[in-house]
PDB file of C-alpha atoms in Angstrom:
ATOM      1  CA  UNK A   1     -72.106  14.551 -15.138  1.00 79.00           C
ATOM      2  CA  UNK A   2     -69.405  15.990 -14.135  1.00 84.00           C
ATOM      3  CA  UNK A   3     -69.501  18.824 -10.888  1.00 93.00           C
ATOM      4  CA  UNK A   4     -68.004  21.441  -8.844  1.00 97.00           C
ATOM      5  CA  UNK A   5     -66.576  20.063  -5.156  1.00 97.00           C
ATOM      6  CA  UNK A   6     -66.250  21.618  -1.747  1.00 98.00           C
ATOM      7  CA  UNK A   7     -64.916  20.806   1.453  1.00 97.00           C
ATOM      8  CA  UNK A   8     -65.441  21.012   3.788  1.00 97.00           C
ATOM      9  CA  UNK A   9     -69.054  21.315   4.311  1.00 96.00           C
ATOM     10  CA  UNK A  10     -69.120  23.073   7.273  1.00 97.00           C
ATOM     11  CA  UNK A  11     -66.508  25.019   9.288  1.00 97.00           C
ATOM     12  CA  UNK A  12     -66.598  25.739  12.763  1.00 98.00           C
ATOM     13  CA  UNK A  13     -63.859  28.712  13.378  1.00 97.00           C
ATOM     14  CA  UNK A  14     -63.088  31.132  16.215  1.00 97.00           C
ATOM     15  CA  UNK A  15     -62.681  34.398  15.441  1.00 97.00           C
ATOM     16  CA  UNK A  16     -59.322  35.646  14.341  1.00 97.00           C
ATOM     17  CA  UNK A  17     -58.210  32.206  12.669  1.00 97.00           C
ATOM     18  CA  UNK A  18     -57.370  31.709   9.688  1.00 98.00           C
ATOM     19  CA  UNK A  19     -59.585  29.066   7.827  1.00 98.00           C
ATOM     20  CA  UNK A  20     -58.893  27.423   3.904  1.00 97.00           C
ATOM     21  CA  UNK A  21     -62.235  26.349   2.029  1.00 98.00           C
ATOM     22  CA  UNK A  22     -61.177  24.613  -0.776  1.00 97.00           C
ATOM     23  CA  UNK A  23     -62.980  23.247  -4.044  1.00 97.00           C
ATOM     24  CA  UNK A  24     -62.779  21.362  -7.080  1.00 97.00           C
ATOM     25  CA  UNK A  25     -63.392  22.519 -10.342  1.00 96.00           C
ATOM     26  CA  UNK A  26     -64.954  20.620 -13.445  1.00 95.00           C
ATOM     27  CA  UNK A  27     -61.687  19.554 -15.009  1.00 91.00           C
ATOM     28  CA  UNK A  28     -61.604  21.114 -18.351  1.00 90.00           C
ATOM     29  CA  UNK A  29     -62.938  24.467 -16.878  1.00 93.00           C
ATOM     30  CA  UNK A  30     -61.039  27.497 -16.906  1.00 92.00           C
ATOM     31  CA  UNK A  31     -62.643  29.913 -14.913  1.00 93.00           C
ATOM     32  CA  UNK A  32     -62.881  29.475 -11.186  1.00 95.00           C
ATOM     33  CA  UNK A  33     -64.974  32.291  -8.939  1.00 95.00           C
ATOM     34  CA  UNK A  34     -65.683  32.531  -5.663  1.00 97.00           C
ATOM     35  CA  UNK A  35     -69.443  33.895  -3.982  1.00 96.00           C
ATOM     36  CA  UNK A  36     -70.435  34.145  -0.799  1.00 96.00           C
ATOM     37  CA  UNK A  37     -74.368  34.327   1.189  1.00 96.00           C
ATOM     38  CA  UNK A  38     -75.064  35.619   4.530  1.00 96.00           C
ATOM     39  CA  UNK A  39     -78.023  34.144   5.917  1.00 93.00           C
ATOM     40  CA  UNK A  40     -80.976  34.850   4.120  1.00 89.00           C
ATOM     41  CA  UNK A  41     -79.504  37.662   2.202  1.00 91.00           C
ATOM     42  CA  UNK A  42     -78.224  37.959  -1.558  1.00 90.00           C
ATOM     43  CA  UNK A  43     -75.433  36.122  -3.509  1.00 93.00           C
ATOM     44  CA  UNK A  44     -72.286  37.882  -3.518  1.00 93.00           C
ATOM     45  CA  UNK A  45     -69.942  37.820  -6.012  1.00 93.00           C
ATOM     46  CA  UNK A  46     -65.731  37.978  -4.274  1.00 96.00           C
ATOM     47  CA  UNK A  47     -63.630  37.155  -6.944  1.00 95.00           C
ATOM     48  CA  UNK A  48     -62.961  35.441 -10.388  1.00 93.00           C
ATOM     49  CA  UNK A  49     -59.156  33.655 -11.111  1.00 94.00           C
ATOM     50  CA  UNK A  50     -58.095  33.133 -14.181  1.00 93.00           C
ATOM     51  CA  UNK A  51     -54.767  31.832 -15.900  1.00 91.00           C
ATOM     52  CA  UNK A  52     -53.277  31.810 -12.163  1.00 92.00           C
ATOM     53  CA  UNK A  53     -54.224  35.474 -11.470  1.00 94.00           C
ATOM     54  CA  UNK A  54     -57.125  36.910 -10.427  1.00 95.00           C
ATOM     55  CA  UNK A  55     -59.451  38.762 -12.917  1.00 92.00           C
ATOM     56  CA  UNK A  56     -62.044  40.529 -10.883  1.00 91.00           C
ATOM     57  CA  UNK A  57     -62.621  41.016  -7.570  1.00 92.00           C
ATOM     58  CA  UNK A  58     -64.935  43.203  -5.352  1.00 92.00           C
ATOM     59  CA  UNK A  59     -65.009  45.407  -2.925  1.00 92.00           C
ATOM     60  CA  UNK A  60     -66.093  42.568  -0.729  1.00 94.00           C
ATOM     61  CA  UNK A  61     -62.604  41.211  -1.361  1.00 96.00           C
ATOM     62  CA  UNK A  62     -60.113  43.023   0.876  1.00 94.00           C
ATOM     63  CA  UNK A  63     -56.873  42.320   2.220  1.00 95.00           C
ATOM     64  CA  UNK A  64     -57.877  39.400   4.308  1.00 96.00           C
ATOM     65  CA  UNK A  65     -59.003  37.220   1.496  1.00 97.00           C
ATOM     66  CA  UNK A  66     -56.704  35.521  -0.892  1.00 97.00           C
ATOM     67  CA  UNK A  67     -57.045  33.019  -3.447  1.00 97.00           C
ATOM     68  CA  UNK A  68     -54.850  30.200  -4.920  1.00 95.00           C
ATOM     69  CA  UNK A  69     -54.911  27.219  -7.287  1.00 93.00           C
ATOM     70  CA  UNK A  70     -51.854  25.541  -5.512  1.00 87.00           C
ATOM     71  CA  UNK A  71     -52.050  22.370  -8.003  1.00 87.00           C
ATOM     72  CA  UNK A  72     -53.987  21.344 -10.926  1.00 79.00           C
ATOM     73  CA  UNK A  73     -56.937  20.778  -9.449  1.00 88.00           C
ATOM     74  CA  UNK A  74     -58.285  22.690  -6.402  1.00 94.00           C
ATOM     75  CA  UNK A  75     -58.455  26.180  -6.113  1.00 96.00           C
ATOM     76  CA  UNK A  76     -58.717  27.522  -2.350  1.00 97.00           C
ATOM     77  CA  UNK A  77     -60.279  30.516  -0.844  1.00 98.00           C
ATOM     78  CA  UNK A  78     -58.349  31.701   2.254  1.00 98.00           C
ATOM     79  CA  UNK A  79     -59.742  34.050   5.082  1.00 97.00           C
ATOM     80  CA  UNK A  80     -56.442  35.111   7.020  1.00 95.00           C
ATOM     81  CA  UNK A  81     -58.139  36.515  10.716  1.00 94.00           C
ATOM     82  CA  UNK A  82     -61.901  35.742  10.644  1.00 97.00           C
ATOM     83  CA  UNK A  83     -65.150  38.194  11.531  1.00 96.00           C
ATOM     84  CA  UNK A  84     -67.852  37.388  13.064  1.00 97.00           C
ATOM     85  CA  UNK A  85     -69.642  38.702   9.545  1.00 96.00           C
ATOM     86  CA  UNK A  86     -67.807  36.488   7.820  1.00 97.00           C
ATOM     87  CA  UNK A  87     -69.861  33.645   8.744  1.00 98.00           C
ATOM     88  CA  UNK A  88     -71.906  32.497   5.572  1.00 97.00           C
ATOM     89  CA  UNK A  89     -72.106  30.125   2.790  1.00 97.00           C
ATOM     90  CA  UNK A  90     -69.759  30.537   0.520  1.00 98.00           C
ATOM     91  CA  UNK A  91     -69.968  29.311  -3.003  1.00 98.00           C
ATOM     92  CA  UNK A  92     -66.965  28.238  -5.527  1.00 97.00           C
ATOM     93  CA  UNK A  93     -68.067  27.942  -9.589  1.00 96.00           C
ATOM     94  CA  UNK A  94     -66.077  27.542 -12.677  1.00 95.00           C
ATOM     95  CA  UNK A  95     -66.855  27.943 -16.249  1.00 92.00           C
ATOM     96  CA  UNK A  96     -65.381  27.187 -19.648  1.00 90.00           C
ATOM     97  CA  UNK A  97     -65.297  30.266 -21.020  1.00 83.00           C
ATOM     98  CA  UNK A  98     -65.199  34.076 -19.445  1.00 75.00           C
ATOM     99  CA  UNK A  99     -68.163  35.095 -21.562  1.00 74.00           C
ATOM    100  CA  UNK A 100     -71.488  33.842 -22.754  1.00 71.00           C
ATOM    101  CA  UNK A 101     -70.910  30.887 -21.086  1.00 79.00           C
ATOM    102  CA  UNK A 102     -72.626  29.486 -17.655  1.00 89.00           C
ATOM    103  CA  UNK A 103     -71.137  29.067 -14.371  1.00 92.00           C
ATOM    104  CA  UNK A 104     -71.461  25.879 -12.305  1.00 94.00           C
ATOM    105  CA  UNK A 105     -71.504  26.253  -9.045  1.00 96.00           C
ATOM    106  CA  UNK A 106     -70.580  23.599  -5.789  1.00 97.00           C
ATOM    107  CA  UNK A 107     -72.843  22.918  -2.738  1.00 97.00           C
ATOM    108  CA  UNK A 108     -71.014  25.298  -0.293  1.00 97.00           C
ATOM    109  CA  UNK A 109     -68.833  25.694   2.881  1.00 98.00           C
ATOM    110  CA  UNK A 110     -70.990  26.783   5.573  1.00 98.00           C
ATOM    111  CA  UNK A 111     -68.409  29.129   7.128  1.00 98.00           C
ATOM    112  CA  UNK A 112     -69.387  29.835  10.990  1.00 98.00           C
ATOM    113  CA  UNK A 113     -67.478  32.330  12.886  1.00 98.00           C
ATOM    114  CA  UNK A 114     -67.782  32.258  16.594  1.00 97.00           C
TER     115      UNK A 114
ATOM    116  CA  UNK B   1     -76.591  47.021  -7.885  1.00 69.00           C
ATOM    117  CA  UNK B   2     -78.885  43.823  -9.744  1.00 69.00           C
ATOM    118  CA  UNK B   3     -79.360  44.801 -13.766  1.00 81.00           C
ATOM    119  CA  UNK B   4     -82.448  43.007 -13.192  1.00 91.00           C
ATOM    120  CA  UNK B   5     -85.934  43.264 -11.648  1.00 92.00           C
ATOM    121  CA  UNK B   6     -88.106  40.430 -10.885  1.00 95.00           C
ATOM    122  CA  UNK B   7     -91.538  40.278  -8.711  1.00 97.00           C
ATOM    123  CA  UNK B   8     -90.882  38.604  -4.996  1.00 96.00           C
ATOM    124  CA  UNK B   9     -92.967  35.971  -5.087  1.00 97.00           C
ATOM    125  CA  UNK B  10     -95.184  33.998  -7.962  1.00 97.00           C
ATOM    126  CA  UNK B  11     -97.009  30.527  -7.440  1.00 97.00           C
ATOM    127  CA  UNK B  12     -97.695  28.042  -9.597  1.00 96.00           C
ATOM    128  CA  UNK B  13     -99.798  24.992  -9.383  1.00 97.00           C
ATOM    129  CA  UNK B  14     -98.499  21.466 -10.356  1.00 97.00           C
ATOM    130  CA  UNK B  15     -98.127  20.723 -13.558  1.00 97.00           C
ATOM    131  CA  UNK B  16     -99.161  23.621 -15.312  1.00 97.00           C
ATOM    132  CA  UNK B  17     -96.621  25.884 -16.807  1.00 97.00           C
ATOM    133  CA  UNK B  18     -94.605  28.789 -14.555  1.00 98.00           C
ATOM    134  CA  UNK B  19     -93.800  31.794 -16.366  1.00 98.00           C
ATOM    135  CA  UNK B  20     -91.193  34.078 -14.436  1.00 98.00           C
ATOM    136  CA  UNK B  21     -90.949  37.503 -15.820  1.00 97.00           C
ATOM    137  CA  UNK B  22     -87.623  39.391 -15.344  1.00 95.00           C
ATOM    138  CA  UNK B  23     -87.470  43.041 -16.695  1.00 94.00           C
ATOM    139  CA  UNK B  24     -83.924  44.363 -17.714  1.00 90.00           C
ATOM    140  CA  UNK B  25     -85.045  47.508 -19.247  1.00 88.00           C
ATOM    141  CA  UNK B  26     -81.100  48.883 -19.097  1.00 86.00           C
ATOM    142  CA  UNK B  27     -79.467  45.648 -20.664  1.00 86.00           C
ATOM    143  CA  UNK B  28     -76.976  46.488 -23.157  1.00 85.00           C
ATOM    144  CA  UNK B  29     -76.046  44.839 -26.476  1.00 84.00           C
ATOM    145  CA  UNK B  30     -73.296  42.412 -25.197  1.00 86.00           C
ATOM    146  CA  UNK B  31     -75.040  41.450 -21.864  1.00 88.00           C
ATOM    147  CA  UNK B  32     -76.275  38.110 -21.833  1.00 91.00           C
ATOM    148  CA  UNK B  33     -79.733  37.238 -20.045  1.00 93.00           C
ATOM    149  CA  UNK B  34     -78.994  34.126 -17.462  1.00 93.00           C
ATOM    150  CA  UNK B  35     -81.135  32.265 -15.345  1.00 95.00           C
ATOM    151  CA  UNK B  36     -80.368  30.094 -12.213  1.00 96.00           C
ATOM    152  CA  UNK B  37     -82.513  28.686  -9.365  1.00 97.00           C
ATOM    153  CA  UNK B  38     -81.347  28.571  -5.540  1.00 96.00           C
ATOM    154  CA  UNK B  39     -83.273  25.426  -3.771  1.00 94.00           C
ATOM    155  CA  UNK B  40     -83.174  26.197  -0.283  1.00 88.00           C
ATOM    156  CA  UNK B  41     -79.479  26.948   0.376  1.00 84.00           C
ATOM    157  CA  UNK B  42     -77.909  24.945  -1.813  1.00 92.00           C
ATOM    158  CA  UNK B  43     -75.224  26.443  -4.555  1.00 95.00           C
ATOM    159  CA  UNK B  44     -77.132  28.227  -7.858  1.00 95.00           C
ATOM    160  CA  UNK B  45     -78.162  26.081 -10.300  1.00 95.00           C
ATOM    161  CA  UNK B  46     -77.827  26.727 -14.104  1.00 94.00           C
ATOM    162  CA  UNK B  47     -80.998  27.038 -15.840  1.00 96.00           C
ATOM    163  CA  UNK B  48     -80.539  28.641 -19.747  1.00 96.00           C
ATOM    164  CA  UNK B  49     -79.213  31.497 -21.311  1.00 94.00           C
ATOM    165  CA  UNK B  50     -79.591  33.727 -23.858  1.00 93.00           C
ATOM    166  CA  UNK B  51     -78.542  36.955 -25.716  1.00 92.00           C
ATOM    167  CA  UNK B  52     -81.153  37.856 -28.299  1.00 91.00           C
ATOM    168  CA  UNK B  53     -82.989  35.105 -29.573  1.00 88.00           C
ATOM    169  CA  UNK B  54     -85.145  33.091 -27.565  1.00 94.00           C
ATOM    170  CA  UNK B  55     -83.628  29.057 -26.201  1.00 96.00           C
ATOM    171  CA  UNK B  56     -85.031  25.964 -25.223  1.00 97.00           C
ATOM    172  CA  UNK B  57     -83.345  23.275 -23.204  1.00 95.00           C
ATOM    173  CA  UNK B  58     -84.290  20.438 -21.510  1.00 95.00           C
ATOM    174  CA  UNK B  59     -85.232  22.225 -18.239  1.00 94.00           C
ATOM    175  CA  UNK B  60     -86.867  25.637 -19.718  1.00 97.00           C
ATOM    176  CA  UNK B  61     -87.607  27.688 -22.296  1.00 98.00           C
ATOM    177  CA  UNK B  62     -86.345  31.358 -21.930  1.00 98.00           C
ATOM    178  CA  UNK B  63     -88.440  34.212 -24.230  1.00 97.00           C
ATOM    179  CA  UNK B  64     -86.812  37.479 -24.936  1.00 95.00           C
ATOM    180  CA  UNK B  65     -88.849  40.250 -26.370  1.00 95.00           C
ATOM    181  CA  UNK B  66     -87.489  41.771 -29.639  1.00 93.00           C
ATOM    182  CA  UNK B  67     -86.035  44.969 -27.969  1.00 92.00           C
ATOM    183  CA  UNK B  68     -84.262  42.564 -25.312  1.00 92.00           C
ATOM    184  CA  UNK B  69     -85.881  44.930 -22.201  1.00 92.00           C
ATOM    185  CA  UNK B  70     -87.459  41.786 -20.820  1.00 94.00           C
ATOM    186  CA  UNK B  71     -87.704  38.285 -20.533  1.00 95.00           C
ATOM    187  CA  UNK B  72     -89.940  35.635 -19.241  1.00 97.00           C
ATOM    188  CA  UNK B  73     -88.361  32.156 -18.057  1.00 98.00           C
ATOM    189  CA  UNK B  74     -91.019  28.443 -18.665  1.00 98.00           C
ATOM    190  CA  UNK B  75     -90.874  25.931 -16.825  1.00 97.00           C
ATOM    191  CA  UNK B  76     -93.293  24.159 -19.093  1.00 97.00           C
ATOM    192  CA  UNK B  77     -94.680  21.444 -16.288  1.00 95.00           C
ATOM    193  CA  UNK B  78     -93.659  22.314 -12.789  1.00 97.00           C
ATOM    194  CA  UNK B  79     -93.253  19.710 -10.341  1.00 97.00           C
ATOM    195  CA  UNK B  80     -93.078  20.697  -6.511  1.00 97.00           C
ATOM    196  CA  UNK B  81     -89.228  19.908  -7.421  1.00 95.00           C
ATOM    197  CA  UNK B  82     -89.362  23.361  -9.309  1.00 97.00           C
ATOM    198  CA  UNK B  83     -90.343  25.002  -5.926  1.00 97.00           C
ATOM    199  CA  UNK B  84     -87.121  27.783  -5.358  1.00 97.00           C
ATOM    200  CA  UNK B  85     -85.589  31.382  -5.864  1.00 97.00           C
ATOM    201  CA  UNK B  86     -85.236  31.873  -9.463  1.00 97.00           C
ATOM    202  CA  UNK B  87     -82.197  34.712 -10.367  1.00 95.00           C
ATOM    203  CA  UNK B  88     -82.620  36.352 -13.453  1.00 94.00           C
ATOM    204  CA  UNK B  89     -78.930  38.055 -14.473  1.00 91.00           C
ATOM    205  CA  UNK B  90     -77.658  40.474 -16.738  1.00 88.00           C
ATOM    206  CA  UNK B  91     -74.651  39.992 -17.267  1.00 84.00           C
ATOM    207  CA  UNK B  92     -71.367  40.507 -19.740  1.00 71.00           C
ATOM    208  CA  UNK B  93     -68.500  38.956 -18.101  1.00 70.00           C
ATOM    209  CA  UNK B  94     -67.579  37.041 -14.771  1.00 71.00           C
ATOM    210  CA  UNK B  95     -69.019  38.863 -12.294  1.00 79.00           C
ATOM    211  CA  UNK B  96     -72.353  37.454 -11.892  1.00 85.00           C
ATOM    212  CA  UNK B  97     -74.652  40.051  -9.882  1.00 85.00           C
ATOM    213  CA  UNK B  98     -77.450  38.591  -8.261  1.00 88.00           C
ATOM    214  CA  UNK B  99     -80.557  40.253  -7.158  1.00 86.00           C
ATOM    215  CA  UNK B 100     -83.002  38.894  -4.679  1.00 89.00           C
ATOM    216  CA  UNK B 101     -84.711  36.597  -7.307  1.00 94.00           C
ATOM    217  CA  UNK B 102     -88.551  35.504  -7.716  1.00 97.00           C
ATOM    218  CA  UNK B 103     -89.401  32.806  -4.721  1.00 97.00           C
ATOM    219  CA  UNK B 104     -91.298  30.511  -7.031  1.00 98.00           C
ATOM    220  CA  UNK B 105     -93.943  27.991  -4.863  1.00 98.00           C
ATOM    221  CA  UNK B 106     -95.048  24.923  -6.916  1.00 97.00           C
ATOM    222  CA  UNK B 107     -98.158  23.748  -5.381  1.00 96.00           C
ATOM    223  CA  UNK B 108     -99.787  20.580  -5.291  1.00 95.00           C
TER     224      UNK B 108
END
């Protein structure tokens, strides 16, 4: 069956850097979001990207993040100068559709920010 | 803010059936009712789906009542393999807003 990727698993970063997390969509998906879940609180939703632009975003998603699909398959979340409260999991997904359809999501990048 | 309310916690013993109810008494006509389960901290998992009448699939069966206000999610034989958070979502759209979800406990 076929799945969402990420890697890495875990990232170790200082604060300040810039880090990449980077995942894999199901192929014929075309729908990619990103989510993100401090410790033991809620899943956030950051952003959806569709048709190489992004469709929705929220207020979670300032200036420091970007996203890109850079080639047919992977579609990156970047973080340009890391917080300490940006340390959590965060979660890519894709879908088919927009609408009425569901949204599979990867394992996670552990993001830690030290 | 979560569409959706759900109670904190529910238990269920093994093998019997686990009915998680999610009320969504503000739901409009386009919004979808989803479900997905959290085990531990891995990434959401897809359960069903539904806008007005009520599914089945292999993992569940999802009930919504006739004025679509609320819903109740059935695992019809929970193993302690069903034991997670269980989102219920309201939702038209991409942006998936999760609330804190039901913390279901399968026990043996």
């Amino acid at each position: 069956e076929p799945e969402v990727t990420q890697t890495p698993s875990h990232q170790v970063t200082q604060m300040g850097q810039e880090v990449i997390l980077r995942c894999v969509p199901i192929s014929n998906h075309l729908y990619f979001y990103w989510y993100r879940q401090i410790l033991g609180q809620k899943v956030e939703f950051l952003v959806s990207f569709y048709n190489n632009e992004i469709s929705e975003k929220s207020e979670i998603f300032d200036d420091q993040f970007s996203v890109e699909r850079p080639d047919g398959s992977n579609f990156t979340l970047k973080i340009r100068s890391t917080k300490l409260e940006d340390s959590a999991m965060y979660f890519c997904a894709s879908s088919r559709t927009g609408v009425s359809n569901e949204q599979f999501f990867g394992p996670g990048t552990r993001l830690t920010v030290l | 803010d979560a569409k959706t309310t759900q109670p904190t916690s529910m238990d269920c013993a093994e093998g019997r059936a686990a009915n998680l109810p999610c009320n969504h008494s503000t739901i409009s006509g386009n919004e979808y009712v989803y479900w997905y389960r959290q085990i531990h901290s891995q990434g959401p998992q897809y359960i069903i789906h539904g806008l007005k009448n009520n599914e089945t699939n292999e993992m569940a069966s999802l009930i919504i009542t006739e004025d679509r206000k609320s819903s109740t999610l059935i695992l019809p034989h929970a193993t302690l393999r069903d034991t997670a958070v269980y989102y219920c979502i309201a939702q038209y759209g991409q942006n998936f807003v999760f609330g804190p979800g039901t913390r279901l406990s399968v026990l043996p």
